XYZ file of N, CA and C in Angstrom:
465
model
N 7.374 21.235 -28.695
C 8.464 21.575 -28.909
C 8.604 22.627 -28.302
N 8.686 23.623 -28.585
C 9.415 25.168 -27.733
C 8.896 25.501 -26.263
N 7.786 24.849 -25.966
C 8.278 23.808 -24.312
C 9.353 23.312 -23.774
N 9.252 22.257 -24.157
C 10.734 21.135 -24.531
C 12.205 22.042 -24.724
N 12.483 22.665 -25.744
C 13.135 23.080 -25.782
C 13.810 24.337 -24.768
N 12.434 25.290 -24.696
C 12.610 25.898 -22.752
C 13.261 25.490 -21.838
N 12.652 24.477 -22.000
C 12.984 23.103 -20.720
C 14.798 22.633 -20.472
N 15.024 22.481 -22.147
C 16.474 22.082 -21.472
C 16.962 22.955 -21.845
N 16.757 24.069 -22.193
C 17.812 25.026 -22.112
C 18.168 25.720 -20.724
N 16.600 25.517 -20.025
C 16.836 25.731 -18.334
C 17.358 24.978 -17.593
N 17.483 23.605 -18.599
C 18.346 22.770 -17.245
C 19.182 22.557 -17.624
N 20.117 23.333 -18.453
C 21.555 23.746 -18.424
C 21.734 24.229 -18.154
N 21.289 26.106 -17.821
C 21.561 26.720 -16.830
C 21.522 26.482 -15.503
N 20.986 26.262 -15.193
C 20.483 25.607 -13.546
C 20.225 24.269 -13.872
N 21.098 22.858 -13.004
C 20.688 21.834 -12.797
C 19.772 21.623 -11.559
N 18.135 20.662 -12.134
C 17.608 20.300 -11.117
C 17.303 19.226 -10.327
N 18.285 18.855 -10.563
C 19.118 17.588 -10.307
C 18.657 16.351 -11.196
N 19.154 15.195 -10.751
C 19.731 14.484 -11.950
C 17.827 13.204 -11.824
N 17.116 13.762 -10.492
C 15.671 12.845 -10.681
C 14.691 13.493 -11.414
N 15.028 14.951 -11.987
C 14.156 16.393 -12.379
C 14.578 16.230 -13.992
N 15.399 16.090 -14.260
C 16.728 16.828 -15.652
C 16.319 15.518 -16.313
N 16.258 16.007 -17.659
C 15.716 15.079 -19.040
C 16.513 14.499 -19.600
N 16.568 13.385 -19.674
C 18.027 12.568 -19.993
C 17.966 13.206 -21.560
N 19.222 12.786 -22.848
C 19.258 12.177 -23.918
C 17.944 11.925 -24.555
N 18.906 10.356 -23.832
C 17.011 9.329 -24.744
C 16.076 9.828 -24.296
N 15.457 10.971 -23.068
C 14.439 11.138 -23.288
C 13.809 12.620 -24.562
N 14.709 13.446 -24.676
C 14.859 14.280 -25.814
C 14.826 13.773 -27.153
N 15.462 12.497 -27.489
C 15.759 12.357 -28.684
C 14.483 11.435 -28.893
N 13.380 10.470 -27.685
C 12.612 9.907 -27.667
C 11.700 11.040 -28.771
N 11.009 11.728 -28.240
C 10.624 13.070 -28.047
C 10.231 13.018 -29.635
N 12.261 13.912 -29.608
C 12.033 14.289 -31.702
C 11.694 12.797 -32.333
N 11.791 11.817 -32.215
C 11.703 10.211 -33.160
C 10.167 10.149 -33.138
N 9.288 11.150 -31.792
C 7.569 10.622 -31.947
C 6.818 12.355 -33.000
N 7.744 13.598 -32.060
C 7.612 14.559 -33.167
C 7.615 14.037 -35.532
N 8.884 13.956 -35.207
C 9.454 14.264 -36.629
C 8.683 13.463 -37.753
N 8.099 12.249 -37.560
C 7.879 12.087 -38.708
C 5.956 13.244 -39.071
N 5.659 13.097 -37.934
C 5.081 14.326 -38.546
C 5.071 15.690 -38.833
N 5.735 15.795 -38.232
C 5.868 17.672 -38.690
C 6.627 17.601 -40.430
N 7.498 16.066 -40.981
C 7.897 15.917 -42.492
C 6.825 15.362 -42.945
N 6.080 14.697 -42.619
C 4.372 14.792 -43.341
C 3.745 16.003 -43.387
N 4.160 17.249 -42.252
C 3.141 18.568 -42.912
C 3.780 19.540 -43.483
N 5.132 18.773 -43.494
C 6.299 20.385 -44.502
C 5.527 20.380 -46.180
N 5.048 19.550 -46.524
C 4.318 19.591 -47.443
C 3.221 20.180 -47.797
N 2.371 20.248 -46.919
C 1.537 20.919 -47.441
C 1.353 21.829 -48.372
N -0.021 21.949 -48.179
C -1.102 23.125 -49.474
C -1.226 24.104 -48.910
N -1.419 24.213 -47.130
C -1.768 25.215 -47.060
C -0.444 26.261 -46.401
N -0.147 27.144 -46.601
C 0.916 27.518 -45.731
C 1.523 28.357 -44.547
N 0.334 28.528 -44.014
C 0.191 28.057 -42.717
C 0.532 27.514 -41.441
N 0.043 26.251 -42.201
C 1.024 25.085 -41.348
C 2.030 24.754 -42.211
N 3.032 24.673 -43.180
C 3.553 24.940 -43.815
C 4.713 25.861 -42.772
N 4.783 27.432 -42.534
C 5.107 27.803 -41.501
C 4.688 27.569 -40.300
N 4.434 26.805 -39.517
C 4.731 26.314 -38.276
C 5.433 24.800 -38.476
N 5.196 24.375 -39.142
C 5.901 23.514 -39.615
C 7.446 23.389 -39.475
N 7.773 24.804 -40.313
C 9.258 25.083 -40.080
C 9.559 25.381 -39.312
N 8.786 25.967 -37.819
C 9.418 26.418 -36.748
C 9.176 25.281 -35.598
N 8.156 23.836 -36.177
C 8.918 22.997 -35.197
C 9.759 22.387 -35.893
N 10.694 22.195 -36.655
C 11.484 21.870 -37.291
C 12.867 22.802 -36.911
N 12.697 23.682 -36.663
C 14.237 24.033 -35.887
C 13.597 24.262 -35.021
N 13.002 24.050 -34.129
C 13.347 23.154 -32.829
C 13.633 21.936 -32.821
N 13.267 21.418 -33.505
C 13.841 20.077 -32.938
C 14.934 20.277 -33.427
N 15.479 20.370 -34.152
C 16.595 20.305 -34.611
C 17.715 21.055 -34.001
N 17.267 21.753 -32.974
C 18.242 22.885 -31.882
C 18.164 21.494 -30.374
N 17.054 20.397 -30.578
C 17.161 19.356 -29.614
C 17.862 18.175 -30.224
N 17.907 17.983 -30.985
C 18.171 16.560 -31.517
C 18.695 16.887 -32.640
N 19.917 17.881 -33.348
C 20.064 17.826 -34.728
C 20.574 16.513 -35.616
N 21.024 15.188 -34.294
C 21.435 14.097 -35.151
C 19.951 13.285 -36.044
N 19.478 13.403 -35.000
C 18.746 12.798 -35.074
C 17.529 12.697 -36.510
N 17.680 14.957 -36.729
C 16.249 15.054 -36.699
C 17.055 16.111 -38.104
N 18.436 15.991 -38.919
C 18.710 16.515 -40.168
C 19.115 15.437 -41.253
N 19.638 14.776 -40.417
C 19.579 13.861 -42.242
C 18.632 13.466 -42.948
N 17.648 13.079 -41.884
C 16.135 12.570 -42.633
C 15.491 13.998 -43.155
N 15.342 14.953 -42.705
C 14.925 16.415 -43.342
C 16.116 16.698 -43.975
N 17.446 16.197 -44.195
C 18.137 17.063 -45.669
C 17.904 15.830 -46.373
N 17.552 14.659 -46.310
C 17.351 13.807 -47.383
C 15.711 13.903 -48.736
N 15.105 14.752 -46.929
C 13.532 14.892 -47.986
C 13.326 16.461 -49.061
N 14.585 17.288 -47.870
C 14.775 18.672 -49.058
C 16.139 18.358 -50.401
N 16.867 17.614 -50.033
C 17.300 17.371 -51.435
C 16.063 16.597 -51.901
N 15.509 14.958 -52.382
C 14.149 14.954 -53.267
C 13.156 16.183 -53.589
N 13.121 17.160 -52.613
C 12.542 18.503 -53.137
C 12.801 19.060 -53.757
N 13.846 19.315 -53.914
C 14.881 20.430 -54.695
C 15.462 19.672 -56.227
N 15.271 18.844 -56.009
C 15.732 17.522 -57.076
C 14.479 17.307 -58.639
N 13.402 17.159 -57.914
C 12.168 16.475 -58.037
C 11.809 17.328 -59.359
N 11.378 16.627 -60.644
C 10.930 17.169 -61.947
C 8.930 17.204 -61.730
N 8.459 16.559 -61.123
C 7.492 16.294 -61.073
C 6.588 16.975 -60.319
N 6.978 17.004 -58.997
C 6.122 17.966 -57.957
C 6.941 19.001 -58.050
N 6.832 20.363 -58.603
C 7.534 21.402 -58.372
C 6.732 22.259 -57.132
N 6.197 22.102 -56.622
C 5.610 22.526 -55.183
C 6.254 22.765 -54.411
N 7.092 21.363 -54.077
C 7.884 20.869 -52.644
C 9.135 21.688 -52.536
N 9.489 22.405 -53.868
C 10.364 22.840 -53.492
C 10.943 24.549 -52.669
N 9.515 25.116 -52.388
C 9.253 26.338 -52.045
C 9.803 25.519 -50.364
N 7.928 24.694 -50.044
C 8.379 24.311 -48.983
C 9.986 23.620 -48.477
N 10.820 23.916 -49.804
C 11.928 22.976 -48.600
C 12.844 24.284 -48.744
N 12.321 25.141 -49.671
C 13.679 25.779 -48.887
C 13.163 26.421 -48.027
N 11.855 26.837 -47.681
C 11.129 27.232 -46.178
C 12.195 26.343 -44.775
N 11.605 25.392 -45.064
C 12.199 24.255 -44.265
C 14.061 24.735 -44.172
N 15.224 24.997 -45.136
C 16.944 25.266 -44.614
C 16.519 26.624 -44.354
N 15.436 27.572 -44.382
C 15.671 29.069 -44.085
C 15.514 28.935 -42.694
N 14.677 27.719 -42.393
C 14.111 27.227 -40.562
C 15.741 27.450 -39.914
N 16.479 26.169 -41.052
C 17.252 24.870 -39.875
C 18.970 25.445 -40.271
N 19.002 26.146 -40.860
C 20.031 26.640 -41.601
C 21.268 27.252 -40.120
N 20.415 27.298 -39.030
C 21.804 27.708 -37.989
C 22.024 26.347 -37.543
N 20.947 25.206 -37.235
C 21.327 24.369 -36.389
C 22.265 23.714 -37.385
N 22.250 23.849 -38.416
C 22.903 22.699 -39.631
C 24.422 23.149 -40.148
N 24.409 24.479 -39.387
C 26.235 24.793 -39.948
C 26.729 25.141 -38.075
N 26.311 25.189 -36.932
C 26.524 25.002 -35.421
C 27.261 23.616 -35.568
N 28.823 23.328 -35.469
C 29.181 22.047 -35.519
C 29.807 21.850 -34.643
N 28.904 22.460 -33.274
C 28.708 21.629 -31.753
C 27.366 20.579 -31.739
N 26.231 21.312 -32.951
C 25.481 20.323 -32.406
C 25.182 19.460 -33.528
N 25.969 19.706 -34.939
C 25.183 18.869 -35.948
C 27.048 18.910 -36.697
N 27.752 17.564 -36.414
C 29.280 17.548 -36.616
C 29.127 18.114 -38.328
N 28.684 17.182 -38.721
C 28.230 17.530 -40.503
C 28.025 18.589 -41.900
N 26.959 18.782 -40.808
C 26.497 20.224 -41.295
C 27.296 20.738 -42.354
N 28.254 21.106 -41.538
C 29.228 22.193 -42.926
C 29.301 21.419 -44.392
N 29.379 20.823 -44.557
C 29.601 19.412 -45.636
C 28.323 19.408 -46.106
N 26.679 19.889 -45.763
C 25.981 19.584 -46.858
C 25.986 20.929 -47.611
N 27.057 21.949 -46.926
C 26.001 23.540 -47.988
C 26.646 23.438 -49.233
N 27.588 23.040 -49.164
C 28.093 23.008 -50.991
C 27.198 22.625 -52.232
N 26.249 21.301 -51.389
C 25.405 20.165 -52.343
C 24.125 21.455 -52.481
N 23.861 22.050 -51.149
C 22.717 22.913 -50.764
C 22.296 23.658 -51.489
N 23.644 24.339 -51.657
C 23.784 26.340 -52.779
C 23.445 25.921 -53.843
N 24.152 24.588 -54.369
C 24.396 24.615 -55.871
C 22.767 23.693 -55.941
N 21.625 23.389 -55.045
C 20.502 23.216 -55.539
C 19.914 24.342 -55.624
N 19.910 25.350 -54.181
C 19.193 26.026 -54.647
C 18.853 27.111 -55.544
N 19.699 27.274 -56.243
C 20.487 28.238 -57.765
C 18.693 27.731 -58.453
N 18.330 26.848 -58.778
C 17.244 26.423 -59.731
C 16.105 27.027 -58.838
N 16.455 27.586 -57.570
C 14.989 28.195 -57.194
C 14.743 29.815 -57.186
N 15.570 30.047 -58.338
C 15.256 32.062 -58.285
C 15.337 31.484 -59.985
N 13.469 32.009 -60.191
C 12.562 31.450 -61.059
C 11.609 32.516 -61.305
N 11.806 33.193 -62.106
C 11.372 34.763 -62.966
C 9.852 33.755 -62.904
N 9.305 32.497 -63.172
C 8.060 32.073 -63.564
C 7.283 32.025 -62.041
N 8.132 31.864 -60.965
C 7.541 31.064 -59.925
C 7.570 32.740 -58.404
N 7.272 33.032 -58.668
C 7.857 34.350 -57.795
C 7.753 33.810 -56.227
N 6.795 32.773 -55.794
C 7.018 32.035 -54.120
C 8.110 31.381 -54.085
N 8.593 30.926 -54.919
C 9.832 29.864 -55.145
C 11.005 31.473 -55.157
N 10.856 32.121 -55.711
C 12.227 32.715 -55.655
C 12.336 33.443 -54.714
N 11.312 34.748 -53.544
C 11.590 34.453 -52.460
C 11.098 34.093 -51.385
N 11.646 32.301 -51.662
C 11.892 31.206 -50.442
C 13.492 31.133 -50.321
N 13.949 31.414 -51.746
C 15.251 31.168 -52.475
C 15.774 32.563 -51.828
N 15.827 33.455 -51.696
C 16.141 34.272 -51.918
C 15.865 34.940 -50.063
N 15.325 34.471 -49.984
C 14.755 33.820 -48.262
C 16.457 33.551 -47.239
N 16.122 32.337 -47.951
C 17.562 31.465 -47.435
C 18.589 31.849 -47.463
N 19.348 32.666 -48.843
C 20.690 32.914 -48.671
C 20.286 34.332 -48.107
N 19.396 34.811 -47.591
C 19.586 36.709 -46.793
C 20.227 35.733 -45.301
N 19.157 34.988 -44.502
C 19.546 33.949 -43.318
C 20.717 33.037 -43.904
N 20.758 32.285 -44.816
C 22.427 31.511 -44.593
C 23.187 32.968 -44.147
N 23.764 34.083 -45.722
C 24.465 34.664 -45.223
C 24.775 36.120 -43.663
N 23.623 35.856 -43.810
C 23.781 37.220 -41.851
C 24.264 35.635 -41.183
N 24.084 34.489 -40.595
C 24.593 33.433 -40.259
C 25.996 33.138 -40.317
N 26.071 33.002 -41.110
C 27.824 32.960 -42.195
C 28.640 33.575 -40.916
N 30.136 32.876 -40.405
C 31.068 33.961 -39.547
C 31.328 35.062 -40.747
N 32.124 35.681 -40.691
C 33.069 36.819 -41.792
C 34.317 36.366 -41.252
N 35.242 36.170 -42.750
C 36.997 36.116 -42.296
C 36.764 37.270 -43.243
N 38.246 37.846 -42.843
C 38.885 39.093 -43.179
C 39.719 38.440 -44.212
N 39.621 38.657 -45.306
C 40.395 38.368 -46.643
C 41.662 39.637 -46.087
N 43.263 39.099 -45.979
C 44.566 39.132 -46.546
C 45.375 39.395 -47.184
């Protein structure tokens, strides 16, 4: 994912020509191929695998947010509301921390800002004194979210 993202960024900086340039349909096709694997790996019990999946999800969201983010947000909402599979909440919070910048960029994902109130409401339950991993993931998400929001002076 990272190499594809680098290539797309390079092509935006300097045009390699119409024959060599990746088309948006090509990028969407790659995202559609990798996305099911990344979504499946998100709830792995291996913390390293979850971390790698979060990096891949961030790259995929930067490549084609309109394809990835609706499916990912649906999974995250499900993980944060489930009562039977509580271990999924930490992975969902890690994924949110990884993709929050692409979600909030209006040029990347127009509906992103509309999800923010729901996300904030659902993540409040992540502060749990009995689950330090989930609490850490929640606080990390809040720190990343708040560091990326534009500050508007209140007069």
